[in-house]
Amino acid sequence: MSAFETIIYEKQDGTAFITLNRPQALNAYSIKMRDELYEVLGAIRDDPEVLVVILKGAGEKAFCAGADLTEFLTAPAPVIARQARFERDIWGLFLSIEKPFIAAMHGYVLGSGLEIALCCDIRLASADAQFGLPEPGLGIIPAAGGSQTLPRVIGRAAALDMLLSGRWLTAPEALKLKLVNRVFPRADLLPEAIKMAEKIKSHPPLAMSYVKQAVTRGLDMTLEEGLALEKRLSGALLSS
Ligand code: COA
């Protein structure tokens, strides 16, 4: 257990749970939350006891309704500069962790909330989930990797459709576009995420880590480079 203000961090039998915990503001992603997530992600990366991570939102209405609009556009320049720096760091840190992440999403999954989910490896949603990137409608573009991660997941046309039209997706639409892996009734979401984590943990951790690396790093390489990466990882696994 931890004493963070905006998130809850728990560990149980090799599974780490991160709960975005500002339900009164639909778990909006604030500067404080970013700092706390940064700390927790560092701990997860370095903690050999953590084999898999589940990210979820507190309260009934949202996984995360995006960047905190009360800080957004009103923050003084130094804070914005600090935010930009940290955002780059936190998303880099997120993507560099070689352990599987599962996002368990319900309700509103907007802006940074969706971008957090896009940094995860498996995305599970409840039937009531809605997905959107409102940034362009606010005159900005996604700054937490979304303009890059979204097209890599759902393809260029569907990503541009979402970004240019500002249209939100329902859970069945998100499933059809492969933005989410599976959709469950609300009550089944967390149990199913835990079931998925158990399945992952039942396999050798090093193989889980290497398969994540092979797929995620390989996607940013040419096929030839990707095949070389697979060979290296496979060799390292066999000799481990
Ligand atoms: N930042 C800060 N506070 C937020 C927030 C955000 N992104 N999203 C919601 N909240 C707050 C609301 O201000 C409200 O606070 P209050 O009770 O003190 O008034 C509370 O969360 C509940 O939100 P509310 O708007 O009453 O819920 P709703 O179900 O009627 O509408 C949304 C939900 C998501 C449609 C609406 O809150 C919304 O449009 N939020 C902003 C989404 C957004 O643009 N995110 C930024 C992306 S860059």
Tab-separated table of N, CA and C in Angstrom, residues 5-155:
chain	number	residue	atom	x	y	z
A	5	GLU	N	-1.379	10.830	-3.188
A	5	GLU	CA	-2.619	11.629	-3.153
A	5	GLU	C	-3.562	11.297	-4.296
A	6	THR	N	-2.981	11.017	-5.456
A	6	THR	CA	-3.820	10.927	-6.659
A	6	THR	C	-3.889	9.523	-7.251
A	7	ILE	N	-3.076	8.624	-6.709
A	7	ILE	CA	-3.147	7.239	-7.169
A	7	ILE	C	-3.091	6.312	-5.958
A	8	ILE	N	-3.522	5.096	-6.168
A	8	ILE	CA	-3.347	4.064	-5.143
A	8	ILE	C	-2.425	3.017	-5.758
A	9	TYR	N	-1.403	2.641	-5.015
A	9	TYR	CA	-0.482	1.619	-5.510
A	9	TYR	C	-0.536	0.422	-4.578
A	10	GLU	N	-0.822	-0.735	-5.140
A	10	GLU	CA	-0.893	-1.958	-4.336
A	10	GLU	C	-0.159	-3.079	-5.067
A	11	LYS	N	0.347	-4.014	-4.277
A	11	LYS	CA	1.021	-5.174	-4.871
A	11	LYS	C	0.437	-6.428	-4.257
A	12	GLN	N	0.148	-7.400	-5.120
A	12	GLN	CA	-0.382	-8.643	-4.587
A	12	GLN	C	0.115	-9.816	-5.427
A	13	ASP	N	0.890	-10.668	-4.823
A	13	ASP	CA	1.387	-11.885	-5.500
A	13	ASP	C	1.954	-11.615	-6.882
A	14	GLY	N	2.804	-10.628	-6.992
A	14	GLY	CA	3.451	-10.371	-8.274
A	14	GLY	C	2.681	-9.452	-9.205
A	15	THR	N	1.437	-9.107	-8.832
A	15	THR	CA	0.677	-8.154	-9.652
A	15	THR	C	0.686	-6.794	-8.954
A	16	ALA	N	1.057	-5.764	-9.713
A	16	ALA	CA	0.967	-4.393	-9.179
A	16	ALA	C	-0.325	-3.771	-9.706
A	17	PHE	N	-1.037	-3.093	-8.825
A	17	PHE	CA	-2.262	-2.396	-9.217
A	17	PHE	C	-2.020	-0.897	-9.071
A	18	ILE	N	-2.235	-0.163	-10.162
A	18	ILE	CA	-2.205	1.301	-10.072
A	18	ILE	C	-3.634	1.770	-10.305
A	19	THR	N	-4.191	2.473	-9.320
A	19	THR	CA	-5.543	3.013	-9.485
A	19	THR	C	-5.456	4.529	-9.567
A	20	LEU	N	-5.914	5.091	-10.687
A	20	LEU	CA	-5.990	6.553	-10.802
A	20	LEU	C	-7.113	6.974	-9.863
A	21	ASN	N	-6.789	7.833	-8.904
A	21	ASN	CA	-7.726	7.992	-7.783
A	21	ASN	C	-8.097	9.449	-7.506
A	22	ARG	N	-8.771	10.061	-8.489
A	22	ARG	CA	-9.367	11.378	-8.256
A	22	ARG	C	-10.813	11.315	-8.778
A	23	PRO	N	-11.609	10.418	-8.200
A	23	PRO	CA	-12.938	10.180	-8.793
A	23	PRO	C	-13.801	11.432	-8.842
A	24	GLN	N	-13.574	12.367	-7.921
A	24	GLN	CA	-14.372	13.611	-7.922
A	24	GLN	C	-14.098	14.441	-9.176
A	25	ALA	N	-12.950	14.237	-9.821
A	25	ALA	CA	-12.614	14.949	-11.067
A	25	ALA	C	-12.476	13.943	-12.208
A	26	LEU	N	-13.213	12.851	-12.123
A	26	LEU	CA	-13.178	11.794	-13.154
A	26	LEU	C	-11.740	11.337	-13.439
A	27	ASN	N	-10.927	11.303	-12.357
A	27	ASN	CA	-9.528	10.840	-12.438
A	27	ASN	C	-8.702	11.627	-13.451
A	28	ALA	N	-9.017	12.924	-13.572
A	28	ALA	CA	-8.270	13.777	-14.510
A	28	ALA	C	-6.784	13.737	-14.149
A	29	TYR	N	-5.981	13.753	-15.194
A	29	TYR	CA	-4.529	13.602	-15.074
A	29	TYR	C	-3.905	14.956	-14.723
A	30	SER	N	-3.525	15.106	-13.462
A	30	SER	CA	-2.974	16.379	-12.979
A	30	SER	C	-1.449	16.292	-12.904
A	31	ILE	N	-0.835	17.423	-12.636
A	31	ILE	CA	0.627	17.443	-12.482
A	31	ILE	C	1.045	16.546	-11.314
A	32	LYS	N	0.260	16.584	-10.254
A	32	LYS	CA	0.546	15.733	-9.095
A	32	LYS	C	0.459	14.246	-9.479
A	33	MET	N	-0.596	13.924	-10.254
A	33	MET	CA	-0.745	12.527	-10.666
A	33	MET	C	0.435	12.095	-11.530
A	34	ARG	N	0.861	12.982	-12.425
A	34	ARG	CA	2.005	12.677	-13.275
A	34	ARG	C	3.242	12.396	-12.413
A	35	ASP	N	3.492	13.241	-11.417
A	35	ASP	CA	4.666	13.045	-10.554
A	35	ASP	C	4.567	11.716	-9.798
A	36	GLU	N	3.369	11.426	-9.319
A	36	GLU	CA	3.205	10.187	-8.539
A	36	GLU	C	3.304	8.954	-9.430
A	37	LEU	N	2.748	9.062	-10.633
A	37	LEU	CA	2.864	7.936	-11.570
A	37	LEU	C	4.322	7.693	-11.934
A	38	TYR	N	5.044	8.773	-12.113
A	38	TYR	CA	6.460	8.669	-12.460
A	38	TYR	C	7.205	7.868	-11.380
A	39	GLU	N	6.895	8.200	-10.127
A	39	GLU	CA	7.545	7.524	-9.002
A	39	GLU	C	7.181	6.030	-8.989
A	40	VAL	N	5.914	5.765	-9.185
A	40	VAL	CA	5.442	4.388	-9.132
A	40	VAL	C	5.984	3.565	-10.313
A	41	LEU	N	6.037	4.175	-11.487
A	41	LEU	CA	6.559	3.440	-12.650
A	41	LEU	C	8.023	3.077	-12.442
A	42	GLY	N	8.773	3.994	-11.846
A	42	GLY	CA	10.185	3.720	-11.543
A	42	GLY	C	10.298	2.542	-10.577
A	43	ALA	N	9.423	2.539	-9.580
A	43	ALA	CA	9.443	1.451	-8.588
A	43	ALA	C	9.086	0.128	-9.265
A	44	ILE	N	8.097	0.162	-10.155
A	44	ILE	CA	7.679	-1.064	-10.862
A	44	ILE	C	8.822	-1.596	-11.724
A	45	ARG	N	9.473	-0.688	-12.419
A	45	ARG	CA	10.590	-1.098	-13.290
A	45	ARG	C	11.670	-1.813	-12.476
A	46	ASP	N	11.942	-1.288	-11.257
A	46	ASP	CA	13.071	-1.795	-10.487
A	46	ASP	C	12.709	-2.913	-9.508
A	47	ASP	N	11.440	-3.232	-9.388
A	47	ASP	CA	11.016	-4.189	-8.361
A	47	ASP	C	10.875	-5.585	-8.975
A	48	PRO	N	11.787	-6.506	-8.645
A	48	PRO	CA	11.718	-7.835	-9.259
A	48	PRO	C	10.472	-8.618	-8.850
A	49	GLU	N	9.829	-8.177	-7.775
A	49	GLU	CA	8.605	-8.890	-7.352
A	49	GLU	C	7.432	-8.614	-8.283
A	50	VAL	N	7.480	-7.481	-9.006
A	50	VAL	CA	6.352	-7.131	-9.881
A	50	VAL	C	6.525	-7.814	-11.231
A	51	LEU	N	5.549	-8.641	-11.572
A	51	LEU	CA	5.624	-9.395	-12.837
A	51	LEU	C	4.649	-8.855	-13.873
A	52	VAL	N	3.589	-8.217	-13.422
A	52	VAL	CA	2.567	-7.705	-14.339
A	52	VAL	C	1.848	-6.549	-13.623
A	53	VAL	N	1.328	-5.612	-14.417
A	53	VAL	CA	0.730	-4.407	-13.834
A	53	VAL	C	-0.690	-4.230	-14.380
A	54	ILE	N	-1.610	-3.893	-13.493
A	54	ILE	CA	-2.983	-3.561	-13.914
A	54	ILE	C	-3.232	-2.097	-13.575
A	55	LEU	N	-3.661	-1.339	-14.574
A	55	LEU	CA	-3.996	0.085	-14.380
A	55	LEU	C	-5.502	0.245	-14.459
A	56	LYS	N	-6.083	0.951	-13.502
A	56	LYS	CA	-7.543	1.119	-13.517
A	56	LYS	C	-7.907	2.477	-12.930
A	57	GLY	N	-9.186	2.826	-13.029
A	57	GLY	CA	-9.647	4.115	-12.516
A	57	GLY	C	-10.591	3.917	-11.341
A	58	ALA	N	-10.514	4.817	-10.363
A	58	ALA	CA	-11.406	4.740	-9.204
A	58	ALA	C	-12.761	5.366	-9.545
A	59	GLY	N	-13.787	4.947	-8.819
A	59	GLY	CA	-15.115	5.550	-8.990
A	59	GLY	C	-15.895	4.890	-10.109
A	60	GLU	N	-17.124	5.332	-10.244
A	60	GLU	CA	-18.048	4.675	-11.174
A	60	GLU	C	-17.960	5.204	-12.596
A	61	LYS	N	-17.482	6.477	-12.760
A	61	LYS	CA	-17.727	7.131	-14.050
A	61	LYS	C	-16.586	7.121	-15.057
A	62	ALA	N	-15.345	6.929	-14.588
A	62	ALA	CA	-14.250	7.137	-15.543
A	62	ALA	C	-12.994	6.338	-15.213
A	63	PHE	N	-12.325	5.941	-16.265
A	63	PHE	CA	-10.929	5.501	-16.139
A	63	PHE	C	-10.091	6.772	-15.940
A	64	CYS	N	-10.261	7.735	-16.859
A	64	CYS	CA	-9.570	9.025	-16.760
A	64	CYS	C	-10.136	9.964	-17.834
A	65	ALA	N	-10.588	11.150	-17.398
A	65	ALA	CA	-11.207	12.102	-18.343
A	65	ALA	C	-10.194	13.079	-18.922
A	66	GLY	N	-8.923	12.641	-19.024
A	66	GLY	CA	-7.931	13.473	-19.703
A	66	GLY	C	-7.188	14.411	-18.770
A	67	ALA	N	-6.407	15.293	-19.381
A	67	ALA	CA	-5.609	16.245	-18.602
A	67	ALA	C	-6.526	17.099	-17.739
A	68	ASP	N	-6.023	17.470	-16.567
A	68	ASP	CA	-6.829	18.293	-15.662
A	68	ASP	C	-7.013	19.682	-16.260
A	69	LEU	N	-8.250	19.957	-16.643
A	69	LEU	CA	-8.510	21.222	-17.345
A	69	LEU	C	-8.365	22.433	-16.427
A	70	THR	N	-8.376	22.221	-15.137
A	70	THR	CA	-8.203	23.370	-14.240
A	70	THR	C	-6.737	23.814	-14.209
A	71	GLU	N	-5.829	22.899	-14.557
A	71	GLU	CA	-4.409	23.279	-14.619
A	71	GLU	C	-4.038	23.706	-16.029
A	72	PHE	N	-4.757	23.076	-16.949
A	72	PHE	CA	-4.515	23.158	-18.363
A	72	PHE	C	-4.751	24.571	-18.874
A	73	LEU	N	-3.828	25.102	-19.653
A	73	LEU	CA	-3.940	26.412	-20.311
A	73	LEU	C	-3.959	27.586	-19.344
A	74	THR	N	-4.001	27.312	-18.029
A	74	THR	CA	-3.989	28.412	-17.082
A	74	THR	C	-2.664	28.440	-16.325
A	75	ALA	N	-1.896	27.332	-16.440
A	75	ALA	CA	-0.667	27.239	-15.661
A	75	ALA	C	0.355	28.259	-16.173
A	76	PRO	N	1.139	28.835	-15.273
A	76	PRO	CA	2.166	29.761	-15.723
A	76	PRO	C	3.242	29.056	-16.551
A	77	ALA	N	3.952	29.822	-17.378
A	77	ALA	CA	4.905	29.258	-18.335
A	77	ALA	C	5.900	28.249	-17.733
A	78	PRO	N	6.528	28.539	-16.575
A	78	PRO	CA	7.492	27.570	-16.048
A	78	PRO	C	6.836	26.220	-15.752
A	79	VAL	N	5.582	26.292	-15.333
A	79	VAL	CA	4.894	25.039	-15.018
A	79	VAL	C	4.648	24.262	-16.302
A	80	ILE	N	4.300	24.988	-17.357
A	80	ILE	CA	4.073	24.326	-18.650
A	80	ILE	C	5.380	23.686	-19.128
A	81	ALA	N	6.474	24.427	-18.979
A	81	ALA	CA	7.768	23.898	-19.412
A	81	ALA	C	8.093	22.623	-18.627
A	82	ARG	N	7.825	22.672	-17.337
A	82	ARG	CA	8.108	21.531	-16.479
A	82	ARG	C	7.205	20.358	-16.894
A	83	GLN	N	5.982	20.708	-17.206
A	83	GLN	CA	5.029	19.678	-17.613
A	83	GLN	C	5.507	18.988	-18.886
A	84	ALA	N	5.935	19.792	-19.856
A	84	ALA	CA	6.387	19.222	-21.134
A	84	ALA	C	7.553	18.270	-20.890
A	85	ARG	N	8.476	18.704	-20.021
A	85	ARG	CA	9.648	17.870	-19.766
A	85	ARG	C	9.231	16.547	-19.119
A	86	PHE	N	8.373	16.663	-18.106
A	86	PHE	CA	7.969	15.468	-17.381
A	86	PHE	C	7.138	14.546	-18.242
A	87	GLU	N	6.305	15.147	-19.090
A	87	GLU	CA	5.470	14.307	-19.935
A	87	GLU	C	6.339	13.437	-20.822
A	88	ARG	N	7.373	14.062	-21.365
A	88	ARG	CA	8.266	13.287	-22.218
A	88	ARG	C	8.893	12.153	-21.397
A	89	ASP	N	9.332	12.511	-20.208
A	89	ASP	CA	9.969	11.498	-19.363
A	89	ASP	C	9.008	10.378	-18.999
A	90	ILE	N	7.810	10.767	-18.583
A	90	ILE	CA	6.912	9.726	-18.073
A	90	ILE	C	6.482	8.767	-19.184
A	91	TRP	N	6.245	9.287	-20.374
A	91	TRP	CA	5.808	8.379	-21.439
A	91	TRP	C	6.971	7.512	-21.888
A	92	GLY	N	8.179	8.089	-21.900
A	92	GLY	CA	9.368	7.301	-22.231
A	92	GLY	C	9.557	6.191	-21.201
A	93	LEU	N	9.392	6.562	-19.937
A	93	LEU	CA	9.558	5.586	-18.856
A	93	LEU	C	8.525	4.472	-18.997
A	94	PHE	N	7.288	4.870	-19.220
A	94	PHE	CA	6.198	3.925	-19.398
A	94	PHE	C	6.568	2.881	-20.456
A	95	LEU	N	6.956	3.391	-21.632
A	95	LEU	CA	7.193	2.502	-22.765
A	95	LEU	C	8.471	1.680	-22.612
A	96	SER	N	9.352	2.127	-21.687
A	96	SER	CA	10.624	1.411	-21.548
A	96	SER	C	10.519	0.226	-20.576
A	97	ILE	N	9.415	0.133	-19.865
A	97	ILE	CA	9.319	-0.941	-18.860
A	97	ILE	C	9.004	-2.268	-19.552
A	98	GLU	N	9.816	-3.263	-19.243
A	98	GLU	CA	9.729	-4.517	-19.999
A	98	GLU	C	8.827	-5.540	-19.318
A	99	LYS	N	7.830	-5.045	-18.610
A	99	LYS	CA	6.863	-5.942	-17.956
A	99	LYS	C	5.501	-5.674	-18.567
A	100	PRO	N	4.649	-6.689	-18.672
A	100	PRO	CA	3.346	-6.464	-19.303
A	100	PRO	C	2.429	-5.566	-18.458
A	101	PHE	N	1.769	-4.636	-19.157
A	101	PHE	CA	0.795	-3.737	-18.530
A	101	PHE	C	-0.589	-4.036	-19.103
A	102	ILE	N	-1.568	-4.096	-18.215
A	102	ILE	CA	-2.962	-4.290	-18.632
A	102	ILE	C	-3.743	-3.051	-18.209
A	103	ALA	N	-4.465	-2.425	-19.150
A	103	ALA	CA	-5.362	-1.318	-18.775
A	103	ALA	C	-6.767	-1.890	-18.653
A	104	ALA	N	-7.403	-1.626	-17.522
A	104	ALA	CA	-8.797	-2.055	-17.305
A	104	ALA	C	-9.632	-0.781	-17.260
A	105	MET	N	-10.370	-0.531	-18.357
A	105	MET	CA	-10.976	0.806	-18.531
A	105	MET	C	-12.497	0.754	-18.476
A	106	HIS	N	-13.046	1.715	-17.740
A	106	HIS	CA	-14.503	1.853	-17.713
A	106	HIS	C	-14.854	3.328	-17.907
A	107	GLY	N	-16.072	3.591	-18.294
A	107	GLY	CA	-16.552	4.975	-18.391
A	107	GLY	C	-15.734	5.815	-19.356
A	108	TYR	N	-15.474	7.064	-18.957
A	108	TYR	CA	-14.743	7.976	-19.845
A	108	TYR	C	-13.256	7.597	-19.915
A	109	VAL	N	-12.771	7.478	-21.141
A	109	VAL	CA	-11.342	7.225	-21.382
A	109	VAL	C	-10.942	8.283	-22.408
A	110	LEU	N	-10.520	9.436	-21.906
A	110	LEU	CA	-10.333	10.598	-22.782
A	110	LEU	C	-8.906	11.136	-22.697
A	111	GLY	N	-8.463	11.757	-23.776
A	111	GLY	CA	-7.180	12.472	-23.766
A	111	GLY	C	-6.057	11.645	-23.165
A	112	SER	N	-5.400	12.214	-22.155
A	112	SER	CA	-4.275	11.500	-21.524
A	112	SER	C	-4.679	10.131	-21.000
A	113	GLY	N	-5.941	9.975	-20.638
A	113	GLY	CA	-6.425	8.672	-20.164
A	113	GLY	C	-6.260	7.627	-21.250
A	114	LEU	N	-6.667	7.992	-22.461
A	114	LEU	CA	-6.504	7.065	-23.579
A	114	LEU	C	-5.017	6.879	-23.907
A	115	GLU	N	-4.255	7.959	-23.745
A	115	GLU	CA	-2.821	7.857	-24.046
A	115	GLU	C	-2.097	6.951	-23.046
A	116	ILE	N	-2.530	6.990	-21.797
A	116	ILE	CA	-1.980	6.063	-20.802
A	116	ILE	C	-2.293	4.636	-21.239
A	117	ALA	N	-3.549	4.418	-21.636
A	117	ALA	CA	-3.958	3.066	-22.048
A	117	ALA	C	-3.168	2.604	-23.270
A	118	LEU	N	-2.843	3.555	-24.142
A	118	LEU	CA	-2.086	3.198	-25.349
A	118	LEU	C	-0.646	2.791	-25.014
A	119	CYS	N	-0.170	3.187	-23.848
A	119	CYS	CA	1.167	2.740	-23.404
A	119	CYS	C	1.095	1.333	-22.808
A	120	CYS	N	-0.108	0.818	-22.614
A	120	CYS	CA	-0.251	-0.519	-22.027
A	120	CYS	C	-0.242	-1.567	-23.145
A	121	ASP	N	-0.074	-2.820	-22.738
A	121	ASP	CA	0.070	-3.883	-23.732
A	121	ASP	C	-1.261	-4.552	-24.057
A	122	ILE	N	-2.093	-4.682	-23.039
A	122	ILE	CA	-3.417	-5.292	-23.227
A	122	ILE	C	-4.436	-4.268	-22.745
A	123	ARG	N	-5.434	-3.999	-23.561
A	123	ARG	CA	-6.477	-3.039	-23.167
A	123	ARG	C	-7.812	-3.768	-23.048
A	124	LEU	N	-8.325	-3.794	-21.826
A	124	LEU	CA	-9.627	-4.405	-21.573
A	124	LEU	C	-10.594	-3.277	-21.220
A	125	ALA	N	-11.843	-3.405	-21.691
A	125	ALA	CA	-12.806	-2.328	-21.429
A	125	ALA	C	-14.119	-2.913	-20.937
A	126	SER	N	-14.854	-2.094	-20.199
A	126	SER	CA	-16.218	-2.486	-19.865
A	126	SER	C	-17.140	-1.937	-20.950
A	127	ALA	N	-18.322	-2.499	-21.017
A	127	ALA	CA	-19.244	-2.166	-22.099
A	127	ALA	C	-19.624	-0.683	-22.088
A	128	ASP	N	-19.490	-0.019	-20.929
A	128	ASP	CA	-19.880	1.398	-20.841
A	128	ASP	C	-18.730	2.359	-21.214
A	129	ALA	N	-17.590	1.835	-21.602
A	129	ALA	CA	-16.435	2.725	-21.852
A	129	ALA	C	-16.637	3.557	-23.124
A	130	GLN	N	-16.126	4.796	-23.073
A	130	GLN	CA	-16.156	5.689	-24.244
A	130	GLN	C	-14.761	6.259	-24.420
A	131	PHE	N	-14.306	6.299	-25.657
A	131	PHE	CA	-12.913	6.669	-25.933
A	131	PHE	C	-12.854	7.898	-26.825
A	132	GLY	N	-12.041	8.869	-26.449
A	132	GLY	CA	-11.923	10.047	-27.298
A	132	GLY	C	-10.640	10.819	-27.026
A	133	LEU	N	-10.229	11.590	-28.036
A	133	LEU	CA	-9.075	12.486	-27.887
A	133	LEU	C	-9.577	13.900	-28.176
A	134	PRO	N	-10.023	14.625	-27.138
A	134	PRO	CA	-10.614	15.945	-27.358
A	134	PRO	C	-9.598	17.042	-27.664
A	135	GLU	N	-8.302	16.742	-27.588
A	135	GLU	CA	-7.285	17.795	-27.717
A	135	GLU	C	-7.452	18.682	-28.946
A	136	PRO	N	-7.555	18.121	-30.172
A	136	PRO	CA	-7.641	19.012	-31.342
A	136	PRO	C	-8.820	19.977	-31.259
A	137	GLY	N	-9.912	19.541	-30.655
A	137	GLY	CA	-11.065	20.435	-30.481
A	137	GLY	C	-10.757	21.589	-29.533
A	138	LEU	N	-9.713	21.390	-28.698
A	138	LEU	CA	-9.306	22.451	-27.763
A	138	LEU	C	-8.163	23.282	-28.354
A	139	GLY	N	-7.817	22.986	-29.603
A	139	GLY	CA	-6.783	23.778	-30.273
A	139	GLY	C	-5.377	23.279	-30.032
A	140	ILE	N	-5.252	22.069	-29.485
A	140	ILE	CA	-3.911	21.503	-29.249
A	140	ILE	C	-3.865	20.091	-29.846
A	141	ILE	N	-2.679	19.478	-29.815
A	141	ILE	CA	-2.636	18.090	-30.267
A	141	ILE	C	-2.240	17.209	-29.077
A	142	PRO	N	-2.511	15.928	-29.148
A	142	PRO	CA	-2.141	15.065	-28.015
A	142	PRO	C	-0.651	15.202	-27.714
A	143	ALA	N	-0.301	15.324	-26.420
A	143	ALA	CA	1.102	15.564	-26.073
A	143	ALA	C	1.673	14.420	-25.248
A	144	ALA	N	0.907	13.371	-25.125
A	144	ALA	CA	1.378	12.243	-24.324
A	144	ALA	C	1.557	11.025	-25.215
A	145	GLY	N	1.949	11.303	-26.440
A	145	GLY	CA	2.272	10.206	-27.357
A	145	GLY	C	1.125	9.766	-28.248
A	146	GLY	N	-0.077	10.265	-27.996
A	146	GLY	CA	-1.257	9.753	-28.689
A	146	GLY	C	-1.218	9.861	-30.206
A	147	SER	N	-0.582	10.924	-30.705
A	147	SER	CA	-0.563	11.068	-32.168
A	147	SER	C	0.318	9.999	-32.806
A	148	GLN	N	1.180	9.377	-32.002
A	148	GLN	CA	2.058	8.317	-32.508
A	148	GLN	C	1.562	6.921	-32.124
A	149	THR	N	1.097	6.808	-30.870
A	149	THR	CA	0.693	5.470	-30.414
A	149	THR	C	-0.654	5.059	-31.015
A	150	LEU	N	-1.581	6.005	-31.159
A	150	LEU	CA	-2.911	5.634	-31.671
A	150	LEU	C	-2.837	5.047	-33.090
A	151	PRO	N	-2.172	5.743	-34.053
A	151	PRO	CA	-2.115	5.131	-35.391
A	151	PRO	C	-1.368	3.800	-35.416
A	152	ARG	N	-0.429	3.622	-34.492
A	152	ARG	CA	0.277	2.324	-34.456
A	152	ARG	C	-0.655	1.206	-33.993
A	153	VAL	N	-1.694	1.572	-33.251
A	153	VAL	CA	-2.624	0.557	-32.748
A	153	VAL	C	-3.813	0.378	-33.698
A	154	ILE	N	-4.441	1.481	-34.122
A	154	ILE	CA	-5.673	1.310	-34.928
A	154	ILE	C	-5.471	1.681	-36.399
A	155	GLY	N	-4.263	2.116	-36.754
A	155	GLY	CA	-4.003	2.469	-38.156
A	155	GLY	C	-4.235	3.952	-38.413
